[in-house]
Amino acid sequence: VQLVESGGGSVQAGESLRLSCAASGFAFDDSAIGWVRQVPRKGREGISCIGGRNRTTYYADSVKGRFTISKDNAENTVYLQMNSLQPEDTGRYTCALLKECGTTWYLENWGQGTQVTVSL
């Protein structure tokens, strides 16, 4: 299993970024993928996930209405479109292979992450 994130960077508040998670080594079409945000001294937060064939989506309240998750089976890639970014969105974003997409997450594998920094 391999999950490789890209697309992070430094932006100003109100701007947008799109994160990508390129996946290989498992049945991507059937698998749930999530994005986890880690902030030093604040722990990890599961912010969004998308299911396998049912394409169920979940968003944490902190990003609902601003972030959109999508899945491209042809490219084996999951995207996270992040709009109206705020300083509190700063953190390391890691994509993870999940047992299923819901309100409780069981992480089976994860990538190295990509850093997002939002300044005023």
Short mmCIF file of N, CA, C and O in Angstrom, two decimals, residues 14-96:
data_model
loop_
_atom_site.label_atom_id
_atom_site.label_comp_id
_atom_site.label_asym_id
_atom_site.label_seq_id
_atom_site.Cartn_x
_atom_site.Cartn_y
_atom_site.Cartn_z
N GLY A 14 -8.28 33.08 3.18
CA GLY A 14 -9.22 33.33 2.11
C GLY A 14 -8.85 32.65 0.80
O GLY A 14 -9.70 32.54 -0.09
N GLU A 15 -7.61 32.21 0.70
CA GLU A 15 -7.18 31.55 -0.53
C GLU A 15 -7.52 30.06 -0.52
O GLU A 15 -8.08 29.55 0.45
N SER A 16 -7.18 29.41 -1.63
CA SER A 16 -7.55 27.99 -1.80
C SER A 16 -6.31 27.14 -2.10
O SER A 16 -5.31 27.64 -2.61
N LEU A 17 -6.44 25.87 -1.79
CA LEU A 17 -5.46 24.86 -2.17
C LEU A 17 -6.20 23.58 -2.54
O LEU A 17 -7.30 23.34 -2.02
N ARG A 18 -5.58 22.78 -3.41
CA ARG A 18 -6.12 21.46 -3.68
C ARG A 18 -5.06 20.42 -3.36
O ARG A 18 -3.97 20.42 -3.96
N LEU A 19 -5.37 19.56 -2.43
CA LEU A 19 -4.48 18.47 -2.07
C LEU A 19 -4.80 17.24 -2.90
O LEU A 19 -5.97 16.99 -3.22
N SER A 20 -3.77 16.46 -3.22
CA SER A 20 -3.94 15.21 -3.94
C SER A 20 -3.36 14.06 -3.13
O SER A 20 -2.35 14.24 -2.44
N CYS A 21 -3.98 12.92 -3.26
CA CYS A 21 -3.49 11.70 -2.61
C CYS A 21 -3.46 10.61 -3.68
O CYS A 21 -4.52 10.11 -4.10
N ALA A 22 -2.26 10.29 -4.15
CA ALA A 22 -2.09 9.25 -5.17
C ALA A 22 -1.92 7.91 -4.47
O ALA A 22 -1.04 7.75 -3.62
N ALA A 23 -2.76 6.95 -4.85
CA ALA A 23 -2.81 5.67 -4.13
C ALA A 23 -2.43 4.51 -5.04
O ALA A 23 -2.67 4.54 -6.25
N SER A 24 -1.83 3.50 -4.44
CA SER A 24 -1.51 2.28 -5.18
C SER A 24 -1.37 1.12 -4.21
O SER A 24 -1.21 1.31 -3.00
N GLY A 25 -1.48 -0.08 -4.75
CA GLY A 25 -1.25 -1.28 -3.94
C GLY A 25 -2.47 -1.87 -3.29
O GLY A 25 -2.35 -2.80 -2.48
N PHE A 26 -3.65 -1.36 -3.59
CA PHE A 26 -4.88 -1.92 -3.04
C PHE A 26 -6.03 -1.62 -3.99
O PHE A 26 -5.87 -0.89 -4.97
N ALA A 27 -7.18 -2.18 -3.69
CA ALA A 27 -8.35 -2.01 -4.56
C ALA A 27 -8.96 -0.63 -4.33
O ALA A 27 -9.87 -0.46 -3.52
N PHE A 28 -8.46 0.33 -5.05
CA PHE A 28 -8.82 1.72 -4.83
C PHE A 28 -10.32 1.97 -4.96
O PHE A 28 -10.92 2.66 -4.15
N ASP A 29 -10.93 1.41 -6.00
CA ASP A 29 -12.35 1.65 -6.26
C ASP A 29 -13.21 1.26 -5.06
O ASP A 29 -14.24 1.88 -4.79
N ASP A 30 -12.82 0.22 -4.36
CA ASP A 30 -13.62 -0.32 -3.27
C ASP A 30 -13.26 0.26 -1.91
O ASP A 30 -13.86 -0.12 -0.90
N SER A 31 -12.30 1.16 -1.89
CA SER A 31 -11.72 1.58 -0.61
C SER A 31 -12.12 2.99 -0.20
O SER A 31 -12.30 3.87 -1.04
N ALA A 32 -12.23 3.16 1.12
CA ALA A 32 -12.50 4.47 1.69
C ALA A 32 -11.18 5.17 1.99
O ALA A 32 -10.24 4.55 2.50
N ILE A 33 -11.12 6.44 1.67
CA ILE A 33 -9.93 7.25 1.89
C ILE A 33 -10.31 8.48 2.70
O ILE A 33 -11.36 9.09 2.43
N GLY A 34 -9.48 8.84 3.66
CA GLY A 34 -9.76 10.01 4.46
C GLY A 34 -8.57 10.95 4.54
O GLY A 34 -7.44 10.55 4.24
N TRP A 35 -8.83 12.16 4.94
CA TRP A 35 -7.78 13.16 5.18
C TRP A 35 -7.77 13.48 6.67
O TRP A 35 -8.82 13.80 7.27
N VAL A 36 -6.58 13.40 7.23
CA VAL A 36 -6.38 13.67 8.66
C VAL A 36 -5.49 14.90 8.79
O VAL A 36 -4.48 15.02 8.09
N ARG A 37 -5.87 15.80 9.66
CA ARG A 37 -5.07 17.01 9.89
C ARG A 37 -4.41 16.89 11.27
O ARG A 37 -5.08 16.61 12.27
N GLN A 38 -3.11 17.10 11.29
CA GLN A 38 -2.39 17.03 12.56
C GLN A 38 -1.76 18.38 12.86
O GLN A 38 -1.08 18.96 12.02
N VAL A 39 -2.02 18.86 14.07
CA VAL A 39 -1.49 20.14 14.52
C VAL A 39 -0.71 19.88 15.80
O VAL A 39 -1.23 19.22 16.71
N PRO A 40 0.53 20.38 15.89
CA PRO A 40 1.31 20.16 17.11
C PRO A 40 0.56 20.60 18.35
O PRO A 40 -0.07 21.65 18.36
N ARG A 41 0.57 19.75 19.35
CA ARG A 41 -0.07 20.01 20.65
C ARG A 41 -1.59 19.98 20.59
O ARG A 41 -2.25 20.19 21.59
N LYS A 42 -2.15 19.72 19.39
CA LYS A 42 -3.61 19.63 19.29
C LYS A 42 -4.08 18.26 18.83
O LYS A 42 -5.27 17.97 18.82
N GLY A 43 -3.14 17.41 18.42
CA GLY A 43 -3.52 16.08 18.02
C GLY A 43 -4.00 16.00 16.59
O GLY A 43 -3.79 16.91 15.79
N ARG A 44 -4.67 14.89 16.28
CA ARG A 44 -5.13 14.63 14.93
C ARG A 44 -6.64 14.79 14.83
O ARG A 44 -7.37 14.47 15.77
N GLU A 45 -7.07 15.28 13.68
CA GLU A 45 -8.51 15.44 13.43
C GLU A 45 -8.83 14.85 12.07
O GLU A 45 -8.21 15.22 11.07
N GLY A 46 -9.76 13.97 12.02
CA GLY A 46 -10.25 13.45 10.75
C GLY A 46 -11.18 14.48 10.14
O GLY A 46 -12.25 14.74 10.68
N ILE A 47 -10.79 15.08 9.04
CA ILE A 47 -11.57 16.20 8.54
C ILE A 47 -12.49 15.84 7.40
O ILE A 47 -13.52 16.48 7.20
N SER A 48 -12.14 14.83 6.61
CA SER A 48 -13.02 14.44 5.51
C SER A 48 -12.67 13.05 5.02
O SER A 48 -11.51 12.65 5.06
N CYS A 49 -13.67 12.32 4.58
CA CYS A 49 -13.41 11.01 3.97
C CYS A 49 -14.44 10.74 2.89
O CYS A 49 -15.50 11.40 2.82
N ILE A 50 -14.10 9.80 2.04
CA ILE A 50 -14.99 9.38 0.96
C ILE A 50 -14.96 7.86 0.89
O ILE A 50 -13.91 7.24 1.02
N GLY A 51 -16.13 7.29 0.72
CA GLY A 51 -16.25 5.85 0.74
C GLY A 51 -15.81 5.19 -0.54
O GLY A 51 -15.38 5.85 -1.49
N GLY A 52 -15.94 3.88 -0.58
CA GLY A 52 -15.58 3.10 -1.75
C GLY A 52 -16.61 3.29 -2.85
O GLY A 52 -16.85 4.38 -3.33
N ARG A 53 -17.26 2.21 -3.22
CA ARG A 53 -18.21 2.31 -4.34
C ARG A 53 -19.43 3.14 -3.99
O ARG A 53 -20.06 3.72 -4.87
N ASN A 54 -19.78 3.25 -2.70
CA ASN A 54 -20.97 4.05 -2.37
C ASN A 54 -20.69 5.54 -2.33
O ASN A 54 -21.60 6.35 -2.28
N ARG A 55 -19.40 5.91 -2.34
CA ARG A 55 -18.99 7.33 -2.38
C ARG A 55 -19.59 8.16 -1.25
O ARG A 55 -19.77 9.37 -1.38
N THR A 56 -19.89 7.52 -0.13
CA THR A 56 -20.31 8.28 1.05
C THR A 56 -19.24 9.30 1.41
O THR A 56 -18.06 9.01 1.32
N THR A 57 -19.66 10.49 1.80
CA THR A 57 -18.69 11.50 2.24
C THR A 57 -18.99 11.93 3.67
O THR A 57 -20.13 11.86 4.13
N TYR A 58 -17.93 12.38 4.31
CA TYR A 58 -18.02 12.90 5.67
C TYR A 58 -17.13 14.14 5.75
O TYR A 58 -16.05 14.17 5.17
N TYR A 59 -17.64 15.16 6.45
CA TYR A 59 -16.85 16.36 6.70
C TYR A 59 -16.96 16.72 8.18
O TYR A 59 -18.06 16.71 8.76
N ALA A 60 -15.83 17.07 8.76
CA ALA A 60 -15.86 17.60 10.12
C ALA A 60 -16.54 18.97 10.10
O ALA A 60 -16.49 19.68 9.09
N ASP A 61 -17.15 19.32 11.20
CA ASP A 61 -17.84 20.61 11.27
C ASP A 61 -16.89 21.77 10.96
O ASP A 61 -17.30 22.78 10.40
N SER A 62 -15.63 21.61 11.30
CA SER A 62 -14.66 22.69 11.11
C SER A 62 -14.39 23.01 9.64
O SER A 62 -13.88 24.09 9.34
N VAL A 63 -14.72 22.09 8.74
CA VAL A 63 -14.43 22.33 7.32
C VAL A 63 -15.67 22.25 6.44
O VAL A 63 -15.60 22.53 5.24
N LYS A 64 -16.79 21.91 7.03
CA LYS A 64 -18.02 21.74 6.25
C LYS A 64 -18.36 23.03 5.53
O LYS A 64 -18.33 24.12 6.12
N GLY A 65 -18.68 22.92 4.25
CA GLY A 65 -19.03 24.08 3.45
C GLY A 65 -17.85 24.76 2.79
O GLY A 65 -18.02 25.61 1.91
N ARG A 66 -16.62 24.41 3.21
CA ARG A 66 -15.42 25.02 2.64
C ARG A 66 -14.56 24.00 1.89
O ARG A 66 -13.89 24.34 0.93
N PHE A 67 -14.54 22.78 2.36
CA PHE A 67 -13.72 21.72 1.76
C PHE A 67 -14.61 20.75 1.00
O PHE A 67 -15.74 20.48 1.40
N THR A 68 -14.07 20.21 -0.10
CA THR A 68 -14.78 19.22 -0.89
C THR A 68 -13.83 18.08 -1.22
O THR A 68 -12.74 18.31 -1.76
N ILE A 69 -14.25 16.86 -0.92
CA ILE A 69 -13.44 15.68 -1.23
C ILE A 69 -14.00 15.00 -2.47
O ILE A 69 -15.22 15.00 -2.69
N SER A 70 -13.10 14.48 -3.30
CA SER A 70 -13.54 13.78 -4.50
C SER A 70 -12.57 12.64 -4.80
O SER A 70 -11.44 12.62 -4.29
N LYS A 71 -13.02 11.74 -5.64
CA LYS A 71 -12.25 10.52 -5.91
C LYS A 71 -12.26 10.26 -7.41
O LYS A 71 -13.32 10.24 -8.03
N ASP A 72 -11.07 10.09 -7.98
CA ASP A 72 -10.93 9.79 -9.40
C ASP A 72 -10.41 8.37 -9.54
O ASP A 72 -9.22 8.13 -9.35
N ASN A 73 -11.29 7.44 -9.86
CA ASN A 73 -10.88 6.04 -9.95
C ASN A 73 -9.94 5.79 -11.11
O ASN A 73 -9.10 4.90 -11.05
N ALA A 74 -10.07 6.57 -12.18
CA ALA A 74 -9.19 6.38 -13.33
C ALA A 74 -7.75 6.75 -12.99
O ALA A 74 -6.80 6.16 -13.52
N GLU A 75 -7.59 7.71 -12.08
CA GLU A 75 -6.25 8.18 -11.70
C GLU A 75 -5.80 7.61 -10.36
O GLU A 75 -4.69 7.90 -9.91
N ASN A 76 -6.67 6.82 -9.71
CA ASN A 76 -6.35 6.31 -8.35
C ASN A 76 -5.92 7.45 -7.42
O ASN A 76 -4.93 7.35 -6.69
N THR A 77 -6.69 8.52 -7.48
CA THR A 77 -6.32 9.72 -6.71
C THR A 77 -7.55 10.28 -6.00
O THR A 77 -8.64 10.31 -6.57
N VAL A 78 -7.34 10.70 -4.77
CA VAL A 78 -8.35 11.43 -4.01
C VAL A 78 -7.89 12.87 -3.87
O VAL A 78 -6.72 13.13 -3.61
N TYR A 79 -8.83 13.78 -4.07
CA TYR A 79 -8.53 15.21 -3.98
C TYR A 79 -9.27 15.82 -2.79
O TYR A 79 -10.36 15.39 -2.43
N LEU A 80 -8.67 16.84 -2.24
CA LEU A 80 -9.33 17.65 -1.22
C LEU A 80 -9.21 19.11 -1.64
O LEU A 80 -8.13 19.70 -1.57
N GLN A 81 -10.32 19.66 -2.12
CA GLN A 81 -10.36 21.07 -2.50
C GLN A 81 -10.65 21.87 -1.25
O GLN A 81 -11.70 21.67 -0.60
N MET A 82 -9.77 22.78 -0.91
CA MET A 82 -9.90 23.57 0.31
C MET A 82 -10.04 25.04 -0.07
O MET A 82 -9.11 25.64 -0.61
N ASN A 83 -11.21 25.58 0.20
CA ASN A 83 -11.49 26.99 -0.10
C ASN A 83 -11.63 27.79 1.19
O ASN A 83 -11.85 27.24 2.26
N SER A 84 -11.52 29.10 1.05
CA SER A 84 -11.67 30.01 2.19
C SER A 84 -10.81 29.54 3.37
O SER A 84 -11.28 29.45 4.51
N LEU A 85 -9.56 29.27 3.09
CA LEU A 85 -8.67 28.77 4.13
C LEU A 85 -8.47 29.81 5.23
O LEU A 85 -8.42 31.02 4.96
N GLN A 86 -8.36 29.32 6.45
CA GLN A 86 -8.17 30.17 7.62
C GLN A 86 -6.93 29.71 8.39
O GLN A 86 -6.51 28.56 8.24
N PRO A 87 -6.36 30.57 9.21
CA PRO A 87 -5.16 30.17 9.97
C PRO A 87 -5.36 28.88 10.78
O PRO A 87 -4.41 28.10 10.93
N GLU A 88 -6.56 28.65 11.26
CA GLU A 88 -6.81 27.43 12.03
C GLU A 88 -6.80 26.17 11.18
O GLU A 88 -6.85 25.06 11.71
N ASP A 89 -6.72 26.33 9.85
CA ASP A 89 -6.58 25.17 8.97
C ASP A 89 -5.12 24.73 8.83
O ASP A 89 -4.83 23.69 8.21
N THR A 90 -4.22 25.48 9.39
CA THR A 90 -2.80 25.14 9.34
C THR A 90 -2.55 23.79 10.00
O THR A 90 -3.08 23.51 11.08
N GLY A 91 -1.75 22.96 9.33
CA GLY A 91 -1.42 21.65 9.88
C GLY A 91 -0.82 20.76 8.82
O GLY A 91 -0.68 21.17 7.65
N ARG A 92 -0.49 19.56 9.23
CA ARG A 92 0.02 18.57 8.28
C ARG A 92 -1.15 17.68 7.90
O ARG A 92 -1.79 17.08 8.77
N TYR A 93 -1.40 17.59 6.60
CA TYR A 93 -2.54 16.84 6.08
C TYR A 93 -2.04 15.50 5.52
O TYR A 93 -1.18 15.47 4.64
N THR A 94 -2.60 14.45 6.05
CA THR A 94 -2.21 13.10 5.68
C THR A 94 -3.43 12.36 5.15
O THR A 94 -4.51 12.46 5.73
N CYS A 95 -3.25 11.64 4.05
CA CYS A 95 -4.36 10.82 3.59
C CYS A 95 -4.18 9.40 4.12
O CYS A 95 -3.06 8.94 4.34
N ALA A 96 -5.29 8.75 4.34
CA ALA A 96 -5.27 7.44 4.99
C ALA A 96 -6.26 6.50 4.34
O ALA A 96 -7.36 6.91 3.92
#
